[in-house]
C-alpha positions as semicolon CSV with decimal commas, in nm:
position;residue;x (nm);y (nm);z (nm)
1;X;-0,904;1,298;-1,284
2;X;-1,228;1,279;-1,054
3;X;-1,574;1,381;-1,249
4;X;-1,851;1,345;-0,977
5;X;-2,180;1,378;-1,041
6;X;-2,254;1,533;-0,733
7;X;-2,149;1,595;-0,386
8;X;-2,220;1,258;-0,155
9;X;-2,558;1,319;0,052
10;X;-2,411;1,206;0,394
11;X;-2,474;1,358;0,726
12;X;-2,426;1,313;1,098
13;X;-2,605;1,067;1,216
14;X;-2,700;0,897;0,910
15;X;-2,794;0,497;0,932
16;X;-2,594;0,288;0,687
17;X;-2,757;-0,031;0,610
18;X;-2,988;-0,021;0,914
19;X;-2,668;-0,055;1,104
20;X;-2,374;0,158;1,134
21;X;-2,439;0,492;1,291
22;X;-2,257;0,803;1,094
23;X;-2,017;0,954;1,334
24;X;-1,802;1,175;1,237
25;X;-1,551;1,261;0,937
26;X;-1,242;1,176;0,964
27;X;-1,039;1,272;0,646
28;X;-1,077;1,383;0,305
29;X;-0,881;1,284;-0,027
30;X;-0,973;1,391;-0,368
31;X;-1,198;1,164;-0,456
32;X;-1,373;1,052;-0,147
33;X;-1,403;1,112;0,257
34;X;-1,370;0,882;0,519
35;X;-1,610;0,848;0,837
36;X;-1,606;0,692;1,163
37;X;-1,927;0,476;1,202
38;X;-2,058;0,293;1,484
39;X;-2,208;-0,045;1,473
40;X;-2,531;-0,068;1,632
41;X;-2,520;-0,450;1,678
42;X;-2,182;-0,451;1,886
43;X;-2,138;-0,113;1,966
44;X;-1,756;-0,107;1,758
45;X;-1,636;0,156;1,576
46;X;-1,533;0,117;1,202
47;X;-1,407;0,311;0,930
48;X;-1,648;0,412;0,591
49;X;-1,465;0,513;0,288
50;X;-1,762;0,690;0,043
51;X;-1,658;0,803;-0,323
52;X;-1,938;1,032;-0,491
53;X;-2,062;0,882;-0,765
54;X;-1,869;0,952;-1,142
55;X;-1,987;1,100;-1,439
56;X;-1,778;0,754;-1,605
57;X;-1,768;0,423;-1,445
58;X;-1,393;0,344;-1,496
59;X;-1,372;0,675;-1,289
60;X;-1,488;0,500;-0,939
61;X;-1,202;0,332;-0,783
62;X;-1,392;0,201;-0,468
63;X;-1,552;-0,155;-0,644
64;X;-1,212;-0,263;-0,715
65;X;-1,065;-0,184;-0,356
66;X;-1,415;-0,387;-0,253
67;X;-1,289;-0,678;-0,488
68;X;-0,943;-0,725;-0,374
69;X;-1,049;-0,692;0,017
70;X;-1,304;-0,982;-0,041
71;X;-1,004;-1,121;-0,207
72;X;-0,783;-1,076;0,094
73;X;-1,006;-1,180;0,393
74;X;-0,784;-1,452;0,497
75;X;-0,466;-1,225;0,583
76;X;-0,388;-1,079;0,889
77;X;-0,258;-0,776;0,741
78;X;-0,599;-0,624;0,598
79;X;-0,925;-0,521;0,718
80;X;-1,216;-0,685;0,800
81;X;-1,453;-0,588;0,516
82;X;-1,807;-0,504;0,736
83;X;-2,040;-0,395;0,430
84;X;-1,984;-0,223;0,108
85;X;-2,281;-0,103;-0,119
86;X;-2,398;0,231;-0,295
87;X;-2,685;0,459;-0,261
88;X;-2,811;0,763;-0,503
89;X;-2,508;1,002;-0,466
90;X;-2,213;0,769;-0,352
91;X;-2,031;0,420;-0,324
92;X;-1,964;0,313;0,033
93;X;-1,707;0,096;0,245
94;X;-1,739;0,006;0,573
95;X;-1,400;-0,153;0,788
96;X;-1,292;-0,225;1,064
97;X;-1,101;0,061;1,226
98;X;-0,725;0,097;1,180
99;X;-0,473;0,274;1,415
100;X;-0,215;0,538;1,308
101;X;-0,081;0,517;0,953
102;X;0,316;0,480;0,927
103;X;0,364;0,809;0,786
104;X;0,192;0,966;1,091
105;X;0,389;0,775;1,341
106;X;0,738;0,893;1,203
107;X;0,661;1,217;1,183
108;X;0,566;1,281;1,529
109;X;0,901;1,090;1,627
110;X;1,181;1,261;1,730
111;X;1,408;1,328;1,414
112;X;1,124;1,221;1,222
113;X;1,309;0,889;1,213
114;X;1,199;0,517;1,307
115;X;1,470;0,269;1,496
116;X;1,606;-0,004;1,273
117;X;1,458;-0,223;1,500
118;X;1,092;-0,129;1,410
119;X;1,176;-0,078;1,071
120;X;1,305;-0,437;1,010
121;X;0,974;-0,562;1,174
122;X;0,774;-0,350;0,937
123;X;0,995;-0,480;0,647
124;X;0,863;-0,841;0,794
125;X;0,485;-0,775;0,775
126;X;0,486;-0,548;0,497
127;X;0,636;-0,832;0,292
128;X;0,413;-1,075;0,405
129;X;0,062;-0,837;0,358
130;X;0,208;-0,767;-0,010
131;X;0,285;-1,123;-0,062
132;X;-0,061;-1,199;0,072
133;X;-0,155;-0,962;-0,221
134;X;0,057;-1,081;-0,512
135;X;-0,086;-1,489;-0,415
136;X;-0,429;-1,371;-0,496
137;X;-0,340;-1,254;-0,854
138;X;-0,287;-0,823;-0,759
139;X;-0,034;-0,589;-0,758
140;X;-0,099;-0,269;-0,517
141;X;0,042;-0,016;-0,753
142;X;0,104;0,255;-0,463
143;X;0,283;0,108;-0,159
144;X;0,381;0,400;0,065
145;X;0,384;0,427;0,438
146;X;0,022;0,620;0,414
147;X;-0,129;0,290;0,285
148;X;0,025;0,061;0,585
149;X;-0,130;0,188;0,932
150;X;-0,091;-0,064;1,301
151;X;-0,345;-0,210;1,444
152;X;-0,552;-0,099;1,740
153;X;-0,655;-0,316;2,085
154;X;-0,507;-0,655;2,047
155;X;-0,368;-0,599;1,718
156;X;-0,164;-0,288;1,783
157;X;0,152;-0,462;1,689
158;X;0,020;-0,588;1,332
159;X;0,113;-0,365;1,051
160;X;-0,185;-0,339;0,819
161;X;-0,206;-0,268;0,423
162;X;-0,521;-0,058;0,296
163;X;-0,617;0,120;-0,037
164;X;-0,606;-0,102;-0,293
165;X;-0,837;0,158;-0,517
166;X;-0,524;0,181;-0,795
167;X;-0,497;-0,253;-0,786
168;X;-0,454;-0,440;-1,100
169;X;-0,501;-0,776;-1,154
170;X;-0,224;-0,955;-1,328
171;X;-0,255;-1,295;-1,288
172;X;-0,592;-1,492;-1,347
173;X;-0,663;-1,894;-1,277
174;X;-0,600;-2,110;-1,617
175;X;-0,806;-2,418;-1,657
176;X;-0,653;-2,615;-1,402
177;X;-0,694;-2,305;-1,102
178;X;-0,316;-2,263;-1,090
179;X;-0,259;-1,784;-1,144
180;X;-0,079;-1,774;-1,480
181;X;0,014;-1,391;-1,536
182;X;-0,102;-1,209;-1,800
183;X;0,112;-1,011;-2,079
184;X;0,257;-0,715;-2,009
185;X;0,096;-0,370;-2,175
186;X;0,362;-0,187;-2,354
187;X;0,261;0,134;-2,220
188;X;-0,005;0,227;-1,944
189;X;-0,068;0,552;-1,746
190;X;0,073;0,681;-1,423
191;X;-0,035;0,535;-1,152
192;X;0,070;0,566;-0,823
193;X;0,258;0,829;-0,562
194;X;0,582;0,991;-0,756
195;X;0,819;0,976;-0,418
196;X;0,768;0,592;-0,401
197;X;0,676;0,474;-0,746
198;X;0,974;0,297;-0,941
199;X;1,123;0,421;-1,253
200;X;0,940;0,145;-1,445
201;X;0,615;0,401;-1,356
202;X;0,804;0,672;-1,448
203;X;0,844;0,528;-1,791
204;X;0,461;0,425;-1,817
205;X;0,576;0,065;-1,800
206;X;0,340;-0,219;-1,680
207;X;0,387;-0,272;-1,331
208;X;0,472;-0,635;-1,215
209;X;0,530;-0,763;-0,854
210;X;0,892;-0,643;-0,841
211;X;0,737;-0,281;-0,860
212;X;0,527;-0,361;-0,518
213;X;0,920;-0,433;-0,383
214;X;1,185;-0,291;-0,581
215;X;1,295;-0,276;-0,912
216;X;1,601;-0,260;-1,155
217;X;1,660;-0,071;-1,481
218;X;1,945;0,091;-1,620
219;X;2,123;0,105;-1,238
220;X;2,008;-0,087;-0,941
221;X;1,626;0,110;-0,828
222;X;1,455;0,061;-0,544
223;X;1,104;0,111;-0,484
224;X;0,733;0,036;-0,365
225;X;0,810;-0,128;-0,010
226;X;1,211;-0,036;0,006
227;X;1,151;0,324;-0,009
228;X;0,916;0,335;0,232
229;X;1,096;0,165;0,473
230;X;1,423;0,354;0,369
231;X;1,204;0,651;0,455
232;X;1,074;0,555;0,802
233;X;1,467;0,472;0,882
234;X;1,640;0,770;0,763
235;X;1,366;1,052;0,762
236;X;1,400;1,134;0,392
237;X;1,494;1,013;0,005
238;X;1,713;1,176;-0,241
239;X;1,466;1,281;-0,422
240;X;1,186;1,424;-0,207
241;X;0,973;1,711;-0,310
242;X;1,095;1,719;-0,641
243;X;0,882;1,696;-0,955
244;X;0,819;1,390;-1,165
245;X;1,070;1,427;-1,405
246;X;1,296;1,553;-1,205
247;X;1,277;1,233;-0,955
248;X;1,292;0,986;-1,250
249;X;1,602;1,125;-1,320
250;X;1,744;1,083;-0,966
251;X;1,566;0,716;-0,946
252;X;1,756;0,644;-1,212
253;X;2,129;0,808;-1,142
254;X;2,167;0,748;-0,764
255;X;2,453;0,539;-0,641
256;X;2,341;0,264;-0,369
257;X;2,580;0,404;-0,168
258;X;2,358;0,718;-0,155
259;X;2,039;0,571;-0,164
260;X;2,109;0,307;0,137
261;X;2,332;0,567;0,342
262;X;2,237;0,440;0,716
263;X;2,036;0,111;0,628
264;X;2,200;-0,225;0,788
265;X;2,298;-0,467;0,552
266;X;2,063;-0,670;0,478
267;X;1,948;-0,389;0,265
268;X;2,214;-0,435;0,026
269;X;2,178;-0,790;0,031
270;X;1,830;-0,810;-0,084
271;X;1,898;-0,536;-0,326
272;X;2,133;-0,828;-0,477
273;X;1,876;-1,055;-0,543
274;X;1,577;-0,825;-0,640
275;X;1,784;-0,599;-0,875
276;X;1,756;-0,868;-1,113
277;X;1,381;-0,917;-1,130
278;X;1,147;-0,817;-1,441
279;X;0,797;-0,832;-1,452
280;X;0,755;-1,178;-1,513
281;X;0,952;-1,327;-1,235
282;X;0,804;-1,424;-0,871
283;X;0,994;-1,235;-0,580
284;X;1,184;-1,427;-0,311
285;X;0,961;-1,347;-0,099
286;X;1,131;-1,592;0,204
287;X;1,471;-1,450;0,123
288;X;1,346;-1,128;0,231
289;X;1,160;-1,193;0,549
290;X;1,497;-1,437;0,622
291;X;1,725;-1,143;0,577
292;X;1,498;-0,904;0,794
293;X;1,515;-1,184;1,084
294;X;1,846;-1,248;1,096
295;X;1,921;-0,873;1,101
296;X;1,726;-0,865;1,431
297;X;1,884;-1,143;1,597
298;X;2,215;-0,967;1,520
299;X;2,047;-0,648;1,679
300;X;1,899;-0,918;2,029
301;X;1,561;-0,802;1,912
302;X;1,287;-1,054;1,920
303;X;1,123;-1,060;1,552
């Protein structure tokens, strides 16, 4: 739960850092806002995602989305980090600008549904940006098609991951650099978006790399990345717009059959090999993009 101090003091046409030009405000969440800024220097346009400052530390989420994007600067599949700081009401971000988020695009589609096509090409990139992730020591914690937007200009065909505010870092460098991963907490607290989460989550159970992808308890689960793109291909899942409990018990009971109604096969092939991974294993992460590809071909669509 958010405890600000205090609304952020931002207006129109506020300088940031001598340099980016406050625009206008884009969007609001519950715990922050996000403005479009202008760089003086170049004249671009970038995003700035402010968070008022909290009554407790461990209540600002922004420093640790700062962490993992200075973390991430060498893939292709997040944002440029431009300046990050904090003044006497608020912590600030400053990125470089995104284009539509997934969730937008499908629902202004007709049927509210992607083709398999651009789905399997998401399923490509999206792998690859939360494999990007997982080789710096992180798990995302809420993959869902709100958090992946395209690019704009030249990059409008790159599929970008953002928010990393609810990151966790499991794995840390041992005395020889090589990311050993750390032990698993017996019980945490929710975290994440209850239409996409896994049942893992559900259950307040630490979540591992397989949660980013899909995971397996009791009955074959998928979740993180495979429900969203199970989403953007069929419009809906079995359990949207119900409440927690009630969609922990459908994560848990539905038949694959159900669940991948409509989805080509490669779907049930990777569910093969990821329904058997726990926490401390290391996703196939090749397998994946491999099965995506060939799909494709199959389809005479160019990756």
């Amino acid at each position: 739960m958010c405890s600000p101090m205090g609304p952020p003091k931002i207006a129109i046409g506020d300088k940031i850092k001598d340099q980016f030009l406050v625009k206008k405000k884009l969007g609001e969440g519950s715990c922050g806002m996000v403005y479009l800024v202008l760089n003086i220097k170049d004249a671009k346009k970038a995003a700035m995602k402010v968070e008022p400052l909290m009554k407790s530390k461990d209540d600002e989420i922004l420093k640790m989305e700062v962490y993992v994007l200075k973390k991430m600067q060498r893939s292709k599949h997040v944002c440029q980090l431009l300046a990050a700081g904090k003044t006497s009401s608020y912590n600030f971000l400053i990125m470089s600008l995104l284009g539509k988020e997934l969730s937008d695009i499908r629902r202004r589609l007709r049927d509210r549904k992607m083709s398999i096509g651009s789905v399997l090409k998401i399923g490509i990139q999206s792998t690859t940006a939360i494999h990007d992730l997982h080789k710096v020591g992180f798990v995302h914690r809420d993959i869902k098609p709100s958090n992946f937007a395209m690019g704009r200009d030249e990059k409008a065909n790159t599929v970008f991951m953002f928010d990393f505010g609810l990151a966790r870092q499991i794995m840390f460098p041992d005395k020889d650099g090589r990311l050993k991963l750390r032990e698993a907490r017996k019980k945490v607290a929710f975290r994440g978006t209850v239409r996409y989460c896994s049942l893992n989550v559900h259950l307040y159970k630490e979540q591992g790399r397989h949660d980013d992808l899909w995971s397996r308890l009791r009955m074959t689960i998928s979740t993180g990345m495979f429900y969203m793109l199970i989403e953007l291909l069929s419009s809906t899942l079995p359990w949207k717009g119900m409440a927690r409990k009630d969609s922990a018990h459908v994560k848990e009971t539905v038949s694959d059959r159900i669940l991948l109604a409509g989805c080509p096969n490669c779907f049930v092939d990777i569910n093969n090999h990821l329904k058997s991974l726990t926490y401390q294993d290391t996703p196939n992460y090749g397998l994946l993009q491999t099965k995506f590809t060939k799909e494709l071909n199959k389809l005479k669509i160019k990756p």
